[in-house]
PDB file of C-alpha atoms in Angstrom:
ATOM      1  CA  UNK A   1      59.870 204.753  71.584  1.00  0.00           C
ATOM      2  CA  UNK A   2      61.628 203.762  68.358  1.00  0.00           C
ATOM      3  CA  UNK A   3      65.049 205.141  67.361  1.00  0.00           C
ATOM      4  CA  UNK A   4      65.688 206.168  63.682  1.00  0.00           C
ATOM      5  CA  UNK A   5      68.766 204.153  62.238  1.00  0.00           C
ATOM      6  CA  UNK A   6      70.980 207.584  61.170  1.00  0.00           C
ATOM      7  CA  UNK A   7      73.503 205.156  58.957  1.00  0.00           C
ATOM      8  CA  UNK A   8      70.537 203.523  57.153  1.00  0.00           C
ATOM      9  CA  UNK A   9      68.944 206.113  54.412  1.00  0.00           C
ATOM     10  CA  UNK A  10      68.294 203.204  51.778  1.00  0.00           C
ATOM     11  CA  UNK A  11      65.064 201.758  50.644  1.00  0.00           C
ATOM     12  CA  UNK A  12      65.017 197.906  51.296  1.00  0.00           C
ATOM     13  CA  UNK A  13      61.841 197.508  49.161  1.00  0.00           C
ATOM     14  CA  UNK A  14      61.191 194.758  46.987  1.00  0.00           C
ATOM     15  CA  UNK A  15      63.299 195.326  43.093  1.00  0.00           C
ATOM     16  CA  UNK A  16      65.893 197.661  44.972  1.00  0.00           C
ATOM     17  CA  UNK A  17      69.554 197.430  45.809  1.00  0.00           C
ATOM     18  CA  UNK A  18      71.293 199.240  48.349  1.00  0.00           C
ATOM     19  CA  UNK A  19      71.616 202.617  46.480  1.00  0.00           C
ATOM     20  CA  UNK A  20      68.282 202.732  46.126  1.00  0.00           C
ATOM     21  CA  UNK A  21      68.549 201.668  42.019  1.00  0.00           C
ATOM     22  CA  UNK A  22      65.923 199.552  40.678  1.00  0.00           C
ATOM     23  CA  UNK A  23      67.343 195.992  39.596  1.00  0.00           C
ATOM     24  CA  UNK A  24      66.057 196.982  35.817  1.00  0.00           C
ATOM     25  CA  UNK A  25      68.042 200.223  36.506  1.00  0.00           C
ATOM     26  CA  UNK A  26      71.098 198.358  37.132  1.00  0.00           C
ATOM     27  CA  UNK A  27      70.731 195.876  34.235  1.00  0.00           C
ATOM     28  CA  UNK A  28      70.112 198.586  31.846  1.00  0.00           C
ATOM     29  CA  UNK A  29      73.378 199.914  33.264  1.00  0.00           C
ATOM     30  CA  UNK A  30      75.063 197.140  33.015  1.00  0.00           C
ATOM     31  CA  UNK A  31      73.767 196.266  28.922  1.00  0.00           C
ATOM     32  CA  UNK A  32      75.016 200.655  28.760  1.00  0.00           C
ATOM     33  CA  UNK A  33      78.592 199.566  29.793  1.00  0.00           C
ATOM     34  CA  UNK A  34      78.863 196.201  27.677  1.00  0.00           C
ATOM     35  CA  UNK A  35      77.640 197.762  24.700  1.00  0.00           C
ATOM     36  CA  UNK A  36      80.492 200.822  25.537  1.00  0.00           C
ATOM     37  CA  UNK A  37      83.161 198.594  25.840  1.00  0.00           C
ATOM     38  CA  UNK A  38      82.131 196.361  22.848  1.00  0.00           C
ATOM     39  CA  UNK A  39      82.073 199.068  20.651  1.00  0.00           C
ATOM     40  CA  UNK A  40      85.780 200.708  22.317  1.00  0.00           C
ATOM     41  CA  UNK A  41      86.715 196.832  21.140  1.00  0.00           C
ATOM     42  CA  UNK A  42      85.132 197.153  17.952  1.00  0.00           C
ATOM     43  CA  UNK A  43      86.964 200.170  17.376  1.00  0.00           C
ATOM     44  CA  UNK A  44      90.420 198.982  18.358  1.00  0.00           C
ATOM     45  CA  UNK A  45      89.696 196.246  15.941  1.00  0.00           C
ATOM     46  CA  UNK A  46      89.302 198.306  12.800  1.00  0.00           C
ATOM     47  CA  UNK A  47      92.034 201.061  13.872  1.00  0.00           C
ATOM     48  CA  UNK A  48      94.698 197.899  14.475  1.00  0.00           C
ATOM     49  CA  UNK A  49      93.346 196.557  11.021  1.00  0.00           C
ATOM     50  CA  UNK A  50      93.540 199.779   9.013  1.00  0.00           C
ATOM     51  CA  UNK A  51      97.261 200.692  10.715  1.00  0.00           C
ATOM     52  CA  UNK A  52      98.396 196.945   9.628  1.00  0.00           C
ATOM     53  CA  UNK A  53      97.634 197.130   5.655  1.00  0.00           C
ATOM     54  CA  UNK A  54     100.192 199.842   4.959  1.00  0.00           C
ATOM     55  CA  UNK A  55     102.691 198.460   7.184  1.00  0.00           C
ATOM     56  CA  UNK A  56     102.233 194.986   5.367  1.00  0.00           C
ATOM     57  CA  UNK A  57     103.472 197.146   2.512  1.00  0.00           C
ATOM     58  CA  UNK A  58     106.014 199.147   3.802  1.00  0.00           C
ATOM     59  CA  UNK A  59     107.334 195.993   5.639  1.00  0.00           C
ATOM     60  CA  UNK A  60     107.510 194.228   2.166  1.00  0.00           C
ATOM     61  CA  UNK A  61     109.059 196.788   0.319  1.00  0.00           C
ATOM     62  CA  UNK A  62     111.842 196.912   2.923  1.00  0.00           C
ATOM     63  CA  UNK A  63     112.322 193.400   2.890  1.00  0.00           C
ATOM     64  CA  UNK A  64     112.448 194.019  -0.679  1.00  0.00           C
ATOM     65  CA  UNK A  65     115.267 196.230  -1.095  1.00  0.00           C
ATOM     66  CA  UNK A  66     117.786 194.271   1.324  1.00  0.00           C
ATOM     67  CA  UNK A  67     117.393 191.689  -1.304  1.00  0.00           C
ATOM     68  CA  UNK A  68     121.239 190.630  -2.485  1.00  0.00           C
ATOM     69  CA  UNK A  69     120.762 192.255  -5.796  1.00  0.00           C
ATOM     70  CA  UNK A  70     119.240 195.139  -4.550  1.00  0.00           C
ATOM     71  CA  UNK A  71     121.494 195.860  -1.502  1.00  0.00           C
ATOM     72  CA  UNK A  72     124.754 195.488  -4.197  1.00  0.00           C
ATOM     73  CA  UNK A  73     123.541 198.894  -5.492  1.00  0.00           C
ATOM     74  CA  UNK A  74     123.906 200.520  -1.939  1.00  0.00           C
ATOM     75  CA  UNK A  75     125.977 201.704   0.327  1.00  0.00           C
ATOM     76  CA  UNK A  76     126.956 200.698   3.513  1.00  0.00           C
ATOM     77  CA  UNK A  77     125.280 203.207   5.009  1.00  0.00           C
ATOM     78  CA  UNK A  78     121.814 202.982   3.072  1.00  0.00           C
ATOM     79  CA  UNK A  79     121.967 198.937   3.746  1.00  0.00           C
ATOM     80  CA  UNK A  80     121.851 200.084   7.894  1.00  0.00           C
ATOM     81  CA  UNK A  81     119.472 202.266   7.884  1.00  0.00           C
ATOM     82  CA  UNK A  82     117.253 199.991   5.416  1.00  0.00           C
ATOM     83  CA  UNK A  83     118.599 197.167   8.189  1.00  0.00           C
ATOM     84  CA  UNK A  84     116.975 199.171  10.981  1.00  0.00           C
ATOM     85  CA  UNK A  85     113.725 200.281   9.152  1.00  0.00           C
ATOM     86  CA  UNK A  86     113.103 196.157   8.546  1.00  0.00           C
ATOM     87  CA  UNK A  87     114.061 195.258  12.230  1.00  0.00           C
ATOM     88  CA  UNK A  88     111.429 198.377  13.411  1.00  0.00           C
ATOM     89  CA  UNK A  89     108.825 197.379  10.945  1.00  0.00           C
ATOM     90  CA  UNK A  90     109.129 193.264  12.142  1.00  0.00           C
ATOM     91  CA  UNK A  91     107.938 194.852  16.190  1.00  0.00           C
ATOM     92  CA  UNK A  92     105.735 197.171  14.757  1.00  0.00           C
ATOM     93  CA  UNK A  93     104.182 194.386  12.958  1.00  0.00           C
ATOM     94  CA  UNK A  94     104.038 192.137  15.761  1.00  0.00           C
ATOM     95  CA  UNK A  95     102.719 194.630  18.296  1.00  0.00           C
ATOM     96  CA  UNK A  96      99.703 195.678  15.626  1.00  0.00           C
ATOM     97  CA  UNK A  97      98.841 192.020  15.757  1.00  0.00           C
ATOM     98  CA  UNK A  98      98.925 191.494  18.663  1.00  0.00           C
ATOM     99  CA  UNK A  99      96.497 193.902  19.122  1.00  0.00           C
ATOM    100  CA  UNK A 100      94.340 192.557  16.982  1.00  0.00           C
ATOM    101  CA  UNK A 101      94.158 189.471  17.957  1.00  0.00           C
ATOM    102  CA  UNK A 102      93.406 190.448  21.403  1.00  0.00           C
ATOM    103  CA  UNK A 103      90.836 192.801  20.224  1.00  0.00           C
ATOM    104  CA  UNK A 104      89.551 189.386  18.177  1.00  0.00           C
ATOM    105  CA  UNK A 105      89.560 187.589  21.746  1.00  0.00           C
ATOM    106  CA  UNK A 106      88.059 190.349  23.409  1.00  0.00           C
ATOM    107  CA  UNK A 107      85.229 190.640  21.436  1.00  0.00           C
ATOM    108  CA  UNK A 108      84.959 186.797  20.970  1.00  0.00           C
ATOM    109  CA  UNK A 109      85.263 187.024  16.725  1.00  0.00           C
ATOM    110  CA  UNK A 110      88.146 184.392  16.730  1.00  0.00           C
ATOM    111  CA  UNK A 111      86.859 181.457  13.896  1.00  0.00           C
ATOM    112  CA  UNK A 112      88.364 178.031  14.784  1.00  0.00           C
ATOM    113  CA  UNK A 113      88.075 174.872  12.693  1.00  0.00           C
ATOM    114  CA  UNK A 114      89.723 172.462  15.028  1.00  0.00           C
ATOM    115  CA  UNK A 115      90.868 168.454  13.806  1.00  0.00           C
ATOM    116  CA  UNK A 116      93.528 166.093  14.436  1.00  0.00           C
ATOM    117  CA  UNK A 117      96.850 167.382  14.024  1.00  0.00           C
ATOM    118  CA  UNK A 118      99.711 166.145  14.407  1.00  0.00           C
ATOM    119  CA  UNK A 119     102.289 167.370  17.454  1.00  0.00           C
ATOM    120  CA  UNK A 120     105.109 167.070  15.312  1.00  0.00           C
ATOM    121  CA  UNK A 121     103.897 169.507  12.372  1.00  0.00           C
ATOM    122  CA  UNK A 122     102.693 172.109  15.137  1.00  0.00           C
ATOM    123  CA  UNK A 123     106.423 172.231  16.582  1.00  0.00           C
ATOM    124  CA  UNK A 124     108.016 172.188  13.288  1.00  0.00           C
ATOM    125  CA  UNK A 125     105.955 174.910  11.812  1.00  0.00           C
ATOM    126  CA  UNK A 126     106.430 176.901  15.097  1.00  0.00           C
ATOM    127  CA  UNK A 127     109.930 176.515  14.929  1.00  0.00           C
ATOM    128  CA  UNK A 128     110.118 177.579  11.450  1.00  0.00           C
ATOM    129  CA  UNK A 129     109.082 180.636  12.513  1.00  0.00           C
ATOM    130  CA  UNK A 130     111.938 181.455  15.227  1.00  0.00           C
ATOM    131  CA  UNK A 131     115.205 179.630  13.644  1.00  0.00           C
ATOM    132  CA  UNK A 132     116.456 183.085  11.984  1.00  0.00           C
ATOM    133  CA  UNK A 133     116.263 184.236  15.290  1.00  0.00           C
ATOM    134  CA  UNK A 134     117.523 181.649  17.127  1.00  0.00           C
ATOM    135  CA  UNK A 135     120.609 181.361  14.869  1.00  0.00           C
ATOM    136  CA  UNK A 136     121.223 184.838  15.161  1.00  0.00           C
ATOM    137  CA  UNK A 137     122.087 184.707  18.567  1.00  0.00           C
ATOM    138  CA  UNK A 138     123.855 181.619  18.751  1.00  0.00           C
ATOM    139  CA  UNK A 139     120.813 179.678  20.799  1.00  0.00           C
ATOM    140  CA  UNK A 140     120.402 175.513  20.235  1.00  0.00           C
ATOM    141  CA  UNK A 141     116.564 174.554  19.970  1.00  0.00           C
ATOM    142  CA  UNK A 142     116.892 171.000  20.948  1.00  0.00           C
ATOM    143  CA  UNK A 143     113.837 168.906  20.383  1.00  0.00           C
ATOM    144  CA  UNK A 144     112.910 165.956  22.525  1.00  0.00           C
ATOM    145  CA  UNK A 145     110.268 164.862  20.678  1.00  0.00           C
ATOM    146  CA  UNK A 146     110.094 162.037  19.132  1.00  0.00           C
ATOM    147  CA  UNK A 147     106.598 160.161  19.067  1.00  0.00           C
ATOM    148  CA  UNK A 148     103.137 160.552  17.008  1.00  0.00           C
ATOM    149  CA  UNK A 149     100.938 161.832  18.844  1.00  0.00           C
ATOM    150  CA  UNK A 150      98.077 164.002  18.129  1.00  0.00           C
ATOM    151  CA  UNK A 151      96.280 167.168  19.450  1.00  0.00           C
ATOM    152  CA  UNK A 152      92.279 168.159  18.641  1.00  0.00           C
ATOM    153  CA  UNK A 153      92.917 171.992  17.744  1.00  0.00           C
ATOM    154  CA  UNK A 154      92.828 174.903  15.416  1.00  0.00           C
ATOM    155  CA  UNK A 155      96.243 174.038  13.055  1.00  0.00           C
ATOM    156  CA  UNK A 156      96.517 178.043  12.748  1.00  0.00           C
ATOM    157  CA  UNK A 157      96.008 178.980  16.200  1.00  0.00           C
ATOM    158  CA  UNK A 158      98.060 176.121  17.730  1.00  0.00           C
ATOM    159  CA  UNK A 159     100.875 177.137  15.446  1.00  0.00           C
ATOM    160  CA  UNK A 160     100.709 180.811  16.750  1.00  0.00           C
ATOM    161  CA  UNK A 161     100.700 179.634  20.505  1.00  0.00           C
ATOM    162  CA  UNK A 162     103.801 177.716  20.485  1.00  0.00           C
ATOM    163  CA  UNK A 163     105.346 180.011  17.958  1.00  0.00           C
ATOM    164  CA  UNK A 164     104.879 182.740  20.228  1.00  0.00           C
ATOM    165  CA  UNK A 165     106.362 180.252  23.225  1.00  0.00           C
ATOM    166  CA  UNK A 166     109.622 179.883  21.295  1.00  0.00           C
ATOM    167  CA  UNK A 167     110.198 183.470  20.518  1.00  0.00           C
ATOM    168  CA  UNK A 168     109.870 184.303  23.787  1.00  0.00           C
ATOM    169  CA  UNK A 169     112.288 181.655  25.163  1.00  0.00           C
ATOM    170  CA  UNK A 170     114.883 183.254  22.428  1.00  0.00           C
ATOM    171  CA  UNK A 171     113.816 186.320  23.064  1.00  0.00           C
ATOM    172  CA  UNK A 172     114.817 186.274  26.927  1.00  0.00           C
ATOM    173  CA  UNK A 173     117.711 183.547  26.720  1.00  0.00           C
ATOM    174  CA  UNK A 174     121.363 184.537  26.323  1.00  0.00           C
ATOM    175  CA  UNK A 175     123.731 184.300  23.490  1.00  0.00           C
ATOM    176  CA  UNK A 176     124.405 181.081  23.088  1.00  0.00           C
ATOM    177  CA  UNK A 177     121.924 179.726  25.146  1.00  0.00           C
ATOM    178  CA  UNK A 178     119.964 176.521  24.727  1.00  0.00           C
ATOM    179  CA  UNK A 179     116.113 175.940  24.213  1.00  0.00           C
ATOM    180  CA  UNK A 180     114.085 172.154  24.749  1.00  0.00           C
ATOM    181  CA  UNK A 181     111.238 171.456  22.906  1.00  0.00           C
ATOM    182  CA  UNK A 182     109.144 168.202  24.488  1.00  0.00           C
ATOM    183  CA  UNK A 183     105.854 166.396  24.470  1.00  0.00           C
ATOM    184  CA  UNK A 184     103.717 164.111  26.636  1.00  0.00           C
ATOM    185  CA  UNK A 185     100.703 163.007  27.157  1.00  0.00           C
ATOM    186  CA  UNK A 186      98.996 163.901  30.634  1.00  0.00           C
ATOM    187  CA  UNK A 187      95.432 162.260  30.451  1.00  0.00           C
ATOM    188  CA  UNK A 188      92.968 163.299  27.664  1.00  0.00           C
ATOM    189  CA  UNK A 189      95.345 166.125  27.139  1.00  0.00           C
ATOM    190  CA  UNK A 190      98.688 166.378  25.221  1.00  0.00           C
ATOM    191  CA  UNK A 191     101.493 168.784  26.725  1.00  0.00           C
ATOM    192  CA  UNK A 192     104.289 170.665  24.751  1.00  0.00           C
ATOM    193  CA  UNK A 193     106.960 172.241  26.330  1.00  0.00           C
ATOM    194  CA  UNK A 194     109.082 174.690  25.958  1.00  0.00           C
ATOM    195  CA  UNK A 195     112.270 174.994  28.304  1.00  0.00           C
ATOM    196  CA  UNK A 196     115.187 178.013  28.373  1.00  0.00           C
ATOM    197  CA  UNK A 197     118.461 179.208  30.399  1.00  0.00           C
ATOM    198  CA  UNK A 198     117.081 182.306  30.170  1.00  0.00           C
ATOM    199  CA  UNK A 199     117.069 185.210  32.261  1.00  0.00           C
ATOM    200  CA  UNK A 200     113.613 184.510  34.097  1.00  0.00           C
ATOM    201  CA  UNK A 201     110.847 186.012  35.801  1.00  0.00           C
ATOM    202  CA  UNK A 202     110.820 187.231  39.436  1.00  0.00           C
ATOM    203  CA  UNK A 203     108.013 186.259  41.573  1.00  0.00           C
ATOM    204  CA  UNK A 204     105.863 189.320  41.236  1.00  0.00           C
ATOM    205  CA  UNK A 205     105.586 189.344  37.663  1.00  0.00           C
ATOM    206  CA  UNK A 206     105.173 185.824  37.696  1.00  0.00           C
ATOM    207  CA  UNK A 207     101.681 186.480  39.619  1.00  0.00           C
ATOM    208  CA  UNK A 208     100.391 188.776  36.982  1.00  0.00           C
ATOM    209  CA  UNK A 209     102.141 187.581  33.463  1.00  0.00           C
ATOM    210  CA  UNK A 210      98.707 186.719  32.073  1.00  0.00           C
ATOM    211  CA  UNK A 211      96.786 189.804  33.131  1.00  0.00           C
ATOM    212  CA  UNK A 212      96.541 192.354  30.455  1.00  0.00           C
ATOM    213  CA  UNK A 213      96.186 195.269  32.241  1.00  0.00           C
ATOM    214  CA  UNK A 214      99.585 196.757  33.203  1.00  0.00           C
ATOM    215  CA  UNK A 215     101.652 195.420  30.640  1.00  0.00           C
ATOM    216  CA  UNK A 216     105.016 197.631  29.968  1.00  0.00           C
ATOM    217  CA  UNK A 217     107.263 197.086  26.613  1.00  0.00           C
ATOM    218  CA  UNK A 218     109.582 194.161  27.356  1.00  0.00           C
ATOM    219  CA  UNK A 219     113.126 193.909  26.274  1.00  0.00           C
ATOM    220  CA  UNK A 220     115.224 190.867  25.195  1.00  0.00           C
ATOM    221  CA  UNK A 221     118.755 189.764  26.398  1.00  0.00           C
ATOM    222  CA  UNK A 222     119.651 191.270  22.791  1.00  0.00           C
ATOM    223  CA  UNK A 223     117.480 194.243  23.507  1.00  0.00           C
ATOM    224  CA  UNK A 224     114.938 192.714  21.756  1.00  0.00           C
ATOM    225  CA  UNK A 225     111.381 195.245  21.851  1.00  0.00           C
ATOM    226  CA  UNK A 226     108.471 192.803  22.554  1.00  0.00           C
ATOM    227  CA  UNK A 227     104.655 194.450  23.220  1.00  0.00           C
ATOM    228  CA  UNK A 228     104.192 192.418  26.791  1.00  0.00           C
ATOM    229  CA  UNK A 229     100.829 190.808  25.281  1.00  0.00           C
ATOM    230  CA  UNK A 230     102.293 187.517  24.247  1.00  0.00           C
ATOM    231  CA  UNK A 231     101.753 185.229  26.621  1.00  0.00           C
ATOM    232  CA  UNK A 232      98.572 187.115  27.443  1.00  0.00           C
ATOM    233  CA  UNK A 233      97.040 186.434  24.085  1.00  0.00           C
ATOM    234  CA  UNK A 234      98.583 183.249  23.874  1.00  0.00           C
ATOM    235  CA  UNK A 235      97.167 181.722  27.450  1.00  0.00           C
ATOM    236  CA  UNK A 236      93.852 183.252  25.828  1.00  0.00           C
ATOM    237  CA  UNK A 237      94.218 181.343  22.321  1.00  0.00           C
ATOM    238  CA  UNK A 238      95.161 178.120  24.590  1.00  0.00           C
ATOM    239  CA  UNK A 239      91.906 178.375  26.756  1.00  0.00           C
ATOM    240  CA  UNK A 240      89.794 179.323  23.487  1.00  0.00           C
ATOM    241  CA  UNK A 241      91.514 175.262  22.216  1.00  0.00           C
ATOM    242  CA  UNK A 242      89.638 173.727  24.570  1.00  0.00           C
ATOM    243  CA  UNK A 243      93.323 173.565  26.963  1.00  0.00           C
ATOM    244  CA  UNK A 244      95.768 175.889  28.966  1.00  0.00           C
ATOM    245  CA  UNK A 245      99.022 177.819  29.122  1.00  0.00           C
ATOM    246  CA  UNK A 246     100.941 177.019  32.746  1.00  0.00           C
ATOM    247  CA  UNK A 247     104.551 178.536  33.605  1.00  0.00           C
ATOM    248  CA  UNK A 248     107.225 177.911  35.871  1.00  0.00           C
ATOM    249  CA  UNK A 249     110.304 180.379  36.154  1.00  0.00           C
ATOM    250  CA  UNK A 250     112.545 182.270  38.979  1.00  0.00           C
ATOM    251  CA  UNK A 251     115.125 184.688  38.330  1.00  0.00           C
ATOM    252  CA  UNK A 252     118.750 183.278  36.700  1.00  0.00           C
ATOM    253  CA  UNK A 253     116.844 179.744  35.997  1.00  0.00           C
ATOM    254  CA  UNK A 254     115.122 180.135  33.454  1.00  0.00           C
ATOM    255  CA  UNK A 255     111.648 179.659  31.871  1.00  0.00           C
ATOM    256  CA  UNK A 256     109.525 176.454  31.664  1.00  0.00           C
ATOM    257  CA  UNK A 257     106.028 176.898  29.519  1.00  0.00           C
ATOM    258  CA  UNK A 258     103.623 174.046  29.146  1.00  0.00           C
ATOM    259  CA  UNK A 259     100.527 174.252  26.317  1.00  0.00           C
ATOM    260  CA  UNK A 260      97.989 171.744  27.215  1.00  0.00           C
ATOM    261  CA  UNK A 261      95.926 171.099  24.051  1.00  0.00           C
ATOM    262  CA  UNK A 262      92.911 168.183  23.710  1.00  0.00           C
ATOM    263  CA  UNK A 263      94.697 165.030  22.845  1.00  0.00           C
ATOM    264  CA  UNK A 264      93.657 163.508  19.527  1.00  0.00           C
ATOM    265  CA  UNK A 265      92.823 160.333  18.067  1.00  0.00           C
TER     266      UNK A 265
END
């Protein structure tokens, strides 16, 4: 006597999975839901790019009016609100790229021309980028670094990385605080540093500060708006260089990031 299975109603022939699909079925699903989400990325990509060009300009033109000799024909109250439009137009600017560069990542467009560059003008180009800020609140970027020594890597997207390192440490350190900038070489590999007395990052965040999905607006210790994709984006960009983003932090002790980049010659 044979005794049906009642929990098995699938077909286990040849070419079939366990729904009963064909295997061409499921890769022409499959090739269905790439192509979907290539073209949701294509999309982003030319929404982000067309929002960006006017806020280039409106960004600019702010910037242009709180110009000394245009500002002298204000009043206090116009120079404020013109104060508060620039500051507003700086994190809308930053979240649309953001955006777009992960929407650049995403659908694997980003163009790299990597050579040998040195460590020294990647930190001092990054940090050109954050000492307004960094002033502003009162924070010390100390560098340690002191030697030659090269890395293999986009010039452009190295720059961003470590750029986006530093804001963050000022970003989420206190008044007054103190940042360390410091290199060393770890094998084939070269490994900057940054290092804050920031606030820090409790353990369950810590777990998922590279995932992308989730992310909330973050604020600074200055309430600071940031878009939550930096570090995403940058561990991306680091990957993308042939190297790696790693962090250390714990709530009241600060941050400690590490870039690993392809040493150069």
């Amino acid at each position: 006597m044979t005794l049906d299975n009642p929990r098995h109603t699938g077909d286990n022939s040849p070419g079939k999975t366990a729904s009963g699909a064909s295997l061409e079925e499921m890769e022409e699903l499959v090739e269905s839901l790439r192509k979907e989400s290539q073209s949701k990325s294509n999309l982003l990509g030319i929404v982000t790019h067309d929002l960006l060009s006017p806020a280039t300009s409106i960004a600019g033109l702010t910037k242009l009016l709180l110009k000394p000799g245009a500002v002298s024909n204000l009043s206090e109250r116009q120079v404020n609100i013109l104060q508060t439009m620039d500051r507003a137009m700086d994190r809308y600017m930053e979240t649309l790229t953001n955006i777009m560069e992960l929407s650049r990542l995403i659908r694997g467009k980003v163009a790299l021309s990597p050579s040998n560059i040195s460590c020294e003008s990647v930190i001092e180009n990054a940090l050109a980028q954050v000492r307004a800020h960094a002033e502003e609140k009162g924070i010390v970027i100390q560098s340690e670094y002191k030697g030659k020594e090269k890395v293999f890597a986009d010039q452009d997207n190295a720059q961003r990385i470590f750029a986006r390192l530093l804001e963050n440490a000022v970003m989420f350190s206190p008044a007054g605080g103190r940042v360390v900038v410091a290199c060393r070489i770890e094998a084939d590999h070269i490994v900057m540093e940054v290092m804050d007395n920031g606030v820090g990052i409790e353990k369950e965040r810590l777990d998922r500060i590279f995932d992308i999905d989730g992310k909330k607006q973050t604020f600074g210790t200055s309430d600071e708006k940031g878009s939550g994709l930096g570090l995403c984006i940058a561990k991306r960009m680091a990957i993308l260089c042939g190297g790696d983003l790693t962090l250390d932090s714990a709530p009241g002790q600060g941050t400690e990031v590490r870039l690993k980049l392809p040493r150069g010659q």
